[in-house]
Short mmCIF file of C-alpha atoms and ligand atoms in Angstrom, two decimals:
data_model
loop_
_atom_site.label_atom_id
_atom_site.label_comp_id
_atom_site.label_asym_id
_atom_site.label_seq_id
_atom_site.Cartn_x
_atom_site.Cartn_y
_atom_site.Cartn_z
CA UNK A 1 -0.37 32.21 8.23
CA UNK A 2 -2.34 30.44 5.48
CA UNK A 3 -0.16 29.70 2.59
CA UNK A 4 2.52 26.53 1.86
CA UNK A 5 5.26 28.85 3.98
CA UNK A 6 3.20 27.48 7.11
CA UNK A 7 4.00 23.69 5.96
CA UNK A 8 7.11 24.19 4.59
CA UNK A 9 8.31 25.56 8.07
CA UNK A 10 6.60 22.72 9.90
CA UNK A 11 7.65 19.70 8.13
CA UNK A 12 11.62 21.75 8.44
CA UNK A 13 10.80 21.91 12.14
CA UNK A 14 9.94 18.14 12.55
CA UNK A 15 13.54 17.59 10.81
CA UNK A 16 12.89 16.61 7.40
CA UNK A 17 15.24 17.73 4.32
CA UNK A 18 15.02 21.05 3.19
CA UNK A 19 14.32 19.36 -0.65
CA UNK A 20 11.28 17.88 0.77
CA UNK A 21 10.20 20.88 2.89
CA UNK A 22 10.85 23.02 0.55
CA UNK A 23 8.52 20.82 -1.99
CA UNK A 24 5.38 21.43 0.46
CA UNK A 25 6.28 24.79 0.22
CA UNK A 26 5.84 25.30 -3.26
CA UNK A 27 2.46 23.53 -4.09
CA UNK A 28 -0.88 25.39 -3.43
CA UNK A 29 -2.75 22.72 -1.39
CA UNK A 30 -6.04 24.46 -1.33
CA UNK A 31 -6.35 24.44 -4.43
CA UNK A 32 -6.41 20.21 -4.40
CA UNK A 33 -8.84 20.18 -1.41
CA UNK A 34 -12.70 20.08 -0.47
CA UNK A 35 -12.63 21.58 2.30
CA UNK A 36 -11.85 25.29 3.98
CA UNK A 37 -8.94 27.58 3.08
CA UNK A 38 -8.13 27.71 6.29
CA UNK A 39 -7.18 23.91 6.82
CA UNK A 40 -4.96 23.62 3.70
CA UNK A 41 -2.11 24.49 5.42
CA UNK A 42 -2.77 22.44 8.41
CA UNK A 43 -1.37 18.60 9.32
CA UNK A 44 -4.40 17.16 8.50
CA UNK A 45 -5.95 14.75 6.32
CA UNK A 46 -8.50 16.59 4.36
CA UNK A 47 -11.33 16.11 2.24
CA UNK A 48 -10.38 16.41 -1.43
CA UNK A 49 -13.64 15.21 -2.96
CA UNK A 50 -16.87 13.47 -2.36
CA UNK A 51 -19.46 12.05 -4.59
CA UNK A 52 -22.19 9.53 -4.36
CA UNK A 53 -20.21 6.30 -3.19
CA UNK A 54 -16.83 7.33 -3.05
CA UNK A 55 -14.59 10.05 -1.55
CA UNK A 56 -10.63 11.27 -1.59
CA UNK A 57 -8.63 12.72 1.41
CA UNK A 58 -5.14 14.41 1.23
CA UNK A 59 -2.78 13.03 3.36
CA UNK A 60 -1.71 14.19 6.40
CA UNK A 61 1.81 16.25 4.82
CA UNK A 62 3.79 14.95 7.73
CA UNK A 63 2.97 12.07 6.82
CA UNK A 64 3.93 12.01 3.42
CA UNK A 65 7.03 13.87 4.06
CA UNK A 66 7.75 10.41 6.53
CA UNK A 67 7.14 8.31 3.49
CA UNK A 68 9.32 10.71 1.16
CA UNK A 69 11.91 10.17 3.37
CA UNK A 70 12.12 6.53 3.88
CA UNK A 71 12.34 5.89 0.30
CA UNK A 72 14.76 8.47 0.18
CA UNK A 73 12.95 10.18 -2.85
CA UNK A 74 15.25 12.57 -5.08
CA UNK A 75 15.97 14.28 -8.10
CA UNK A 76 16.29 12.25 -11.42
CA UNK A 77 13.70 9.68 -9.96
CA UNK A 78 11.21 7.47 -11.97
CA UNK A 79 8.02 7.25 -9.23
CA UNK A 80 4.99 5.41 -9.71
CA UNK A 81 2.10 6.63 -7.32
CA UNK A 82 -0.84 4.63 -6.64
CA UNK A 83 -3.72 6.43 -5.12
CA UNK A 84 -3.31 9.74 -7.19
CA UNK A 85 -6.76 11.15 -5.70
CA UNK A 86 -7.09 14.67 -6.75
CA UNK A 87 -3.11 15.23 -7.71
CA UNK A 88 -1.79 17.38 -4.31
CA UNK A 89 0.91 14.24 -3.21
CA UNK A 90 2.14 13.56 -7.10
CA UNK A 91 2.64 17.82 -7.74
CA UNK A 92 4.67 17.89 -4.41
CA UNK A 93 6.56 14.56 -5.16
CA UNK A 94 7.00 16.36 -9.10
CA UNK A 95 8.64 19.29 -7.65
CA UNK A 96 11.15 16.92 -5.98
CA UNK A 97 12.61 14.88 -8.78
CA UNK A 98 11.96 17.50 -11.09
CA UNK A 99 12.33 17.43 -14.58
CA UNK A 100 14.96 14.63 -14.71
CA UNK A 101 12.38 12.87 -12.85
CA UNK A 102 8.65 11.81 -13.31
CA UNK A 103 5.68 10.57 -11.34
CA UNK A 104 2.76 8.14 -12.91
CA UNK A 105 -0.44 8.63 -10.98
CA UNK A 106 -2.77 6.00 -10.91
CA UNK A 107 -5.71 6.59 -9.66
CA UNK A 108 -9.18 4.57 -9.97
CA UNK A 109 -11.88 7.03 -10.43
CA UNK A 110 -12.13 8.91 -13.54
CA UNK A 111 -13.78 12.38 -11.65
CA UNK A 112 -10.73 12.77 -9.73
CA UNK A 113 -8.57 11.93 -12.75
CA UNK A 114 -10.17 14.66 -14.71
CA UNK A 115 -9.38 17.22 -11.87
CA UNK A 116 -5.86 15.64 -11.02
CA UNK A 117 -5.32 17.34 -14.26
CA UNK A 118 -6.96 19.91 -14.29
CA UNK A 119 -4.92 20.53 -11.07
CA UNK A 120 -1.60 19.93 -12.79
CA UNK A 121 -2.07 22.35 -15.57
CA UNK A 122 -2.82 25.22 -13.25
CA UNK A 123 0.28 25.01 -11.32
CA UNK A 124 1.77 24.27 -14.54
CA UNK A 125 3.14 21.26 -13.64
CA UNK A 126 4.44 18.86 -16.75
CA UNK A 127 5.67 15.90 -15.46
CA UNK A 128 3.67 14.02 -13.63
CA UNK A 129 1.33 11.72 -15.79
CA UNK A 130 -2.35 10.89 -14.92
CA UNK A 131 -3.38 7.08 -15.31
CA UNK A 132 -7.13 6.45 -14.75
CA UNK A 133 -6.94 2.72 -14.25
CA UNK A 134 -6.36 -0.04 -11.03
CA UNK A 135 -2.64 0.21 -9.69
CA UNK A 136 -2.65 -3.58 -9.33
CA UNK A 137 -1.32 -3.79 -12.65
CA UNK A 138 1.09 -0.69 -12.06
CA UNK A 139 1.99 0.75 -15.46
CA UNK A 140 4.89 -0.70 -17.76
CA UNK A 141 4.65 1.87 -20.25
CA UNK A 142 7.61 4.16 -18.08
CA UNK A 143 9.21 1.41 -15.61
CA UNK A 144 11.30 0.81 -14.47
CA UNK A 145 10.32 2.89 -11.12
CA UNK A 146 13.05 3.52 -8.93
CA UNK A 147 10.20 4.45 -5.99
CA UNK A 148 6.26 2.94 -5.65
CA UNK A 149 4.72 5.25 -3.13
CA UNK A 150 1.59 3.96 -2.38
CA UNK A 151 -1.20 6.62 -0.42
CA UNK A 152 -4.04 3.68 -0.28
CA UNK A 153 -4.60 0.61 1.98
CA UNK A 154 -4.02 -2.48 -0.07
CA UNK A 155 -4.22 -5.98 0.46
CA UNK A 156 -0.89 -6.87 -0.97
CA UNK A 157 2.11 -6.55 -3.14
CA UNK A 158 0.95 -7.49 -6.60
CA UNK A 159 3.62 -9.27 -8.73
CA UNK A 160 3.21 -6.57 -11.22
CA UNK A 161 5.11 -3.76 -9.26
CA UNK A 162 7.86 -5.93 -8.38
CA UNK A 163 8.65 -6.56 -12.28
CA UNK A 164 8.11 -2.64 -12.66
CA UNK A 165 10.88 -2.28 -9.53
CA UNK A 166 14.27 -1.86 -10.44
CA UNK A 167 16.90 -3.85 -8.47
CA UNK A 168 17.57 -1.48 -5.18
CA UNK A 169 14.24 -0.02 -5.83
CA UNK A 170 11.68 0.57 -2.62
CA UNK A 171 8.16 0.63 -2.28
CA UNK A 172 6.11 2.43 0.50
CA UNK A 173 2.88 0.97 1.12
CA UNK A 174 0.22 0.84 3.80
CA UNK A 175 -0.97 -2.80 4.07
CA UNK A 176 -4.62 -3.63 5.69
CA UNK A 177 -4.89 -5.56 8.16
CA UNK A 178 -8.46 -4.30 9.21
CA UNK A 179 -9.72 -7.17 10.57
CA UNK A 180 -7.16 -7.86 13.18
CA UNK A 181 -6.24 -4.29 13.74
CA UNK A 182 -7.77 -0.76 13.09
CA UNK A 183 -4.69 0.61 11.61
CA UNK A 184 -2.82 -0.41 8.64
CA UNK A 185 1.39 -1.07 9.38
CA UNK A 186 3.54 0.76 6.56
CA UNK A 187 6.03 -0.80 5.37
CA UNK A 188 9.07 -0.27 3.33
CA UNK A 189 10.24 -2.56 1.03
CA UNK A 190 13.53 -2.96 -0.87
CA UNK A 191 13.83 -4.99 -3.85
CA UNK A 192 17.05 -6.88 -3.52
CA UNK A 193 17.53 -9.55 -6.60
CA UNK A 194 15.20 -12.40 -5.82
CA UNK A 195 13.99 -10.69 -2.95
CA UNK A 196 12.21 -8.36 -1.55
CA UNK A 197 12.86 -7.32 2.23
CA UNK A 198 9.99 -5.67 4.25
CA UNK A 199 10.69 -3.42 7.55
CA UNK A 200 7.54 -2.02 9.45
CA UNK A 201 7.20 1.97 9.76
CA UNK A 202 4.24 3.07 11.31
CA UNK A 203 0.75 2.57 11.97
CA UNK A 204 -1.66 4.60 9.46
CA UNK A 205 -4.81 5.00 8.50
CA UNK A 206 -5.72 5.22 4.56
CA UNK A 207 -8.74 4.82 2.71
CA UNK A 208 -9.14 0.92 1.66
CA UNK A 209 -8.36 0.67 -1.87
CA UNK A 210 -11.14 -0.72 -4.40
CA UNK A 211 -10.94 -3.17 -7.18
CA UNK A 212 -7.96 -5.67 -7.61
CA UNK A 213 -5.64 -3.81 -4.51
CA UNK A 214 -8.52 -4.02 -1.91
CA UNK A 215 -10.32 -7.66 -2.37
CA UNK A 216 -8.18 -10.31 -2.19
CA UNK A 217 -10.42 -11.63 0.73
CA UNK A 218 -13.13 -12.05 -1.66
CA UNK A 219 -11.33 -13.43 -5.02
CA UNK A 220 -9.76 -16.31 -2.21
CA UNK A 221 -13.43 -16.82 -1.14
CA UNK A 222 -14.50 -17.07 -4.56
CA UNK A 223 -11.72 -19.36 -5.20
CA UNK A 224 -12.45 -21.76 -2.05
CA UNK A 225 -16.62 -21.90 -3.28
CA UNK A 226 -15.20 -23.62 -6.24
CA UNK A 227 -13.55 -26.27 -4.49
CA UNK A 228 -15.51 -28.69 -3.49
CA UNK A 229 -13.18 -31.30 -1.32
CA UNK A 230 -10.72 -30.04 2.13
CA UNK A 231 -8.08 -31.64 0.07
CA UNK A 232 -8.91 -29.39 -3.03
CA UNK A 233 -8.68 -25.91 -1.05
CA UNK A 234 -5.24 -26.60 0.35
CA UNK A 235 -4.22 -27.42 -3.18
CA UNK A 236 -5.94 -24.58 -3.89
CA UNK A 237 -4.33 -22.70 -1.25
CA UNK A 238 -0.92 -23.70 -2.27
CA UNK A 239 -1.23 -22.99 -6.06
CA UNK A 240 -2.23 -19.34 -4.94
CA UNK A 241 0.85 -18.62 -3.08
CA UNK A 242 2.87 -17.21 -6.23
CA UNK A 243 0.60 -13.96 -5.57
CA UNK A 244 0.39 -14.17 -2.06
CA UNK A 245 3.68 -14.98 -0.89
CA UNK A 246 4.96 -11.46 -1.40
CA UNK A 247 2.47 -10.03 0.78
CA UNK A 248 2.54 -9.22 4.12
CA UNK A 249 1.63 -11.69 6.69
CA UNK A 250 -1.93 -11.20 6.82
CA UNK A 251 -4.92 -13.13 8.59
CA UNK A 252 -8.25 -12.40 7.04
CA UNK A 253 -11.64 -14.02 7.49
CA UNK A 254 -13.52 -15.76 5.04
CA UNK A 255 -17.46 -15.56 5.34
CA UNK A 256 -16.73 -17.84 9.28
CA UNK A 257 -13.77 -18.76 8.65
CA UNK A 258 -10.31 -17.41 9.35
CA UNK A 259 -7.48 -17.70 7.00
CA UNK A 260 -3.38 -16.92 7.13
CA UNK A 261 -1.11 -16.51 4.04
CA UNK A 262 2.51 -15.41 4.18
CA UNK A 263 5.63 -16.62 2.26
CA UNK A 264 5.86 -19.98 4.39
CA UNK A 265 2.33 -20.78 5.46
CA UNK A 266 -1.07 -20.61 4.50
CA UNK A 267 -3.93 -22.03 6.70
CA UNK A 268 -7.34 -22.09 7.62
CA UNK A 269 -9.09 -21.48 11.18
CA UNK A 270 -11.99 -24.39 10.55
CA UNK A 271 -14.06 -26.24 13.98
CA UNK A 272 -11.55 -24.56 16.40
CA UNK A 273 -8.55 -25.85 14.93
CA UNK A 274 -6.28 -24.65 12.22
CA UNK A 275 -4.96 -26.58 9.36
CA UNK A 276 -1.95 -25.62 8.40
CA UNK A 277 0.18 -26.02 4.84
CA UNK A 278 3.72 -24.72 5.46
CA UNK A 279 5.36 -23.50 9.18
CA UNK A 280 3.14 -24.13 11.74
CA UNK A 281 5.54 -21.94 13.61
CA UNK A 282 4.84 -18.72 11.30
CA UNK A 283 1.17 -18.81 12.45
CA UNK A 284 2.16 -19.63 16.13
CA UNK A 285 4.51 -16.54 15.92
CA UNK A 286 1.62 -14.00 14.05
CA UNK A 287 -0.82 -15.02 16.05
CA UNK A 288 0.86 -14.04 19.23
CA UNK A 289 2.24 -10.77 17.65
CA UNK A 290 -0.97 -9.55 16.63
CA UNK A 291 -2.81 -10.47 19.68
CA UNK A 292 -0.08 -8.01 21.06
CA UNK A 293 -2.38 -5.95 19.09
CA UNK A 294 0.13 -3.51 17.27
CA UNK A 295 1.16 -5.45 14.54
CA UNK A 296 5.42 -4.76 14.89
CA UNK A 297 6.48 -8.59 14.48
CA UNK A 298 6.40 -7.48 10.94
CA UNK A 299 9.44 -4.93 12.39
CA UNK A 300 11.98 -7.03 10.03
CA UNK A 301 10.70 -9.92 7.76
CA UNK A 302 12.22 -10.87 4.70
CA UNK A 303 9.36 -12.14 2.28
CA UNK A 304 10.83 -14.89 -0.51
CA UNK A 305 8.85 -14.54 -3.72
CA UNK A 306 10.42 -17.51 -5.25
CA UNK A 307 9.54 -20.06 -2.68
CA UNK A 308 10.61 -23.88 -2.62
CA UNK A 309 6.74 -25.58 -2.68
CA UNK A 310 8.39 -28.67 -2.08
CA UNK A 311 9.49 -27.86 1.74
CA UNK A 312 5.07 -27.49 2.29
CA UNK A 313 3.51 -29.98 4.33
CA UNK A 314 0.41 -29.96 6.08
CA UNK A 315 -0.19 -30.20 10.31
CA UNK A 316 -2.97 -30.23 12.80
CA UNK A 317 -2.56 -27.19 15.06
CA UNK A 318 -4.18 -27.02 18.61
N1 SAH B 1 -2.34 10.79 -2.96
C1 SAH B 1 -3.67 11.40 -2.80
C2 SAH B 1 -4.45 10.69 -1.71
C3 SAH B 1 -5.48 9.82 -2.27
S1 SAH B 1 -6.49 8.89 -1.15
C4 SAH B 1 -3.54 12.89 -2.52
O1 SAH B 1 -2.43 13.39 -2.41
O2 SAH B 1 -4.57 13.56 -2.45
C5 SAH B 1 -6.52 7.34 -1.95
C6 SAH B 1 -6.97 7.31 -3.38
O3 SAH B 1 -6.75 6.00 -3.86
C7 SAH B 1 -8.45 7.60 -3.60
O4 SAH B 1 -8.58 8.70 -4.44
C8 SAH B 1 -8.97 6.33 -4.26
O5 SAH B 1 -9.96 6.58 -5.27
C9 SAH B 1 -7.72 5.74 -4.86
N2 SAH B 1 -7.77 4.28 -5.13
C10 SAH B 1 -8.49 3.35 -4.47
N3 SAH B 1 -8.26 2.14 -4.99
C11 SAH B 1 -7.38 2.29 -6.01
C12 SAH B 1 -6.77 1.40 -6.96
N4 SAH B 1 -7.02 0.10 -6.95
N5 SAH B 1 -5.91 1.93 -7.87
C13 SAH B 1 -5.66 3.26 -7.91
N6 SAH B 1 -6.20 4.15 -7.04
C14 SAH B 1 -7.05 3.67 -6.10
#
């Protein structure tokens, strides 16, 4: 069988809701994809368009159905999609919240813009709205968004969405950690007042998202060439924690040298020691996790993104 029958039986076999399943079932993947017929109505991440430098897959629909799921996504529901690629995820997610509902698609590259909606208007499908622009700054135009589904590796949680989050409202979003692990942990996180409380999924695999959501690495490095004292780049450290404390714990490397951020410490790896500003233990504890390799310390963490900068102090590790 090659039609959306085929996935909506599979992803009701595998024991998702029928408003999900039945979702897959109504959107013509092939018509969103690159590659053969034949594979549209497969499990698989497919090709959904190439060009000189870049590319866009579909996800893998059990995938998304996984994601759907843990954010609990239903009718009436103001989602904000970042990583729109060629439209297939947003016309599935439309058919969901229907016309109560509505999903912004942001997506970076203007070609697959163009055909997101070109895509949209032959299945006739009126509300989901393309944005050709960098999620990073999510778009304030419709929030609040009850749900940010994100189908893109990103660096971290950009203060933007969490203003654009309304109170109980979750995101989904695969976080890189590439250079500690080959897969990136999804997480789900739920806005709660101040706070914003992150539980790990699974492991996945995304493309790496460009601009502002995929180079944090390099806008710290940039920062750190411009200080010219130690003493200067842990200020400098420190004064960047209002955007990084959200994010995931995440240790990164910096042309030789190895760097940690989360919401309590940030340090760098420098002449086989780290110095550390904030909870020594934090590092001890991430370290050991991900040399565990799989990443699941990050199981249940609650990140604070209105920390107290005056409980920072700075230690030798060895
Ligand atoms: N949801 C899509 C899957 C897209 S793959 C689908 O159902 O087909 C990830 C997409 O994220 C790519 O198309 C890529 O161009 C886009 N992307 C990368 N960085 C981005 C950014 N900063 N903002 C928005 N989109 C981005």
């Amino acid at each position: 069988m090659s039609s959306p029958k085929r996935l909506y039986e599979m992803i009701k076999r595998l024991g998702y809701p029928e408003n999900i399943a039945k979702a897959f079932g109504e959107i013509l993947r092939e018509i969103f994809l690159h590659s053969s017929v034949e594979d549209a109505y497969s499990d698989r991440a497919l090709l959904s368009y190439k060009a000189r430098g870049f590319y866009s897959t579909s996800s893998q629909p059990s995938l998304m159905a996984e994601f759907m799921r843990s954010v609990n996504l239903s009718e009436g529901m103001r989602v904000l999609e970042i990583g729109g690629g060629t439209g297939y995820n947003a016309a599935v997610m439309s058919r969901i919240v229907g016309n109560n509902g509505i999903i912004v698609s942001m997506e970076y590259e203007k070609e697959l813009c163009t055909l997101a909606k070109e895509n949209m208007k032959r299945l006739s499908v009126d509300n989901v709205r393309i944005v050709n622009s960098d999620g990073y700054h999510g778009y304030p135009d419709l929030a609040p968004y009850d749900v940010i589904f994100v189908t893109v590796g990103i660096d971290e949680i950009p203060g933007f969405w969490i203003e654009q989050l309304s109170d109980g409202g979750r995101i989904i979003a695969p976080m890189n950690l590439k250079s500690v692990s080959f897969y990136q942990p999804a997480v789900l996180f739920e806005k709660d007042g101040d706070f914003l409380n992150g539980i790990y999924r699974s492991a996945t695999n995304f493309i790496v998202a460009s601009g502002m959501l995929g180079n944090l690495n390099e806008r710290l490095l940039e920062k750190f060439r411009r200080c010219e004292s130690p003493l200067d780049r842990i200020d400098m450290l420190e004064r960047s924690m209002p955007i990084l404390e959200i994010m995931t714990s995440s240790i990164g490397k910096l042309s030789m040298e190895y760097f940690f951020v989360d919401g309590g410490c940030s340090s760098i790896y420098r002449d086989g020691e780290w110095l550390v500003c904030g909870e020594c233990q934090r590092l001890i504890r991430a370290i050991k996790s991900l040399r565990r390799a799989d990443f699941p310390d990050l199981i249940s963490s609650r990140f604070s993104f209105n920390s107290d900068k005056s409980e920072f102090f700075v230690e030798r590790l060895y």
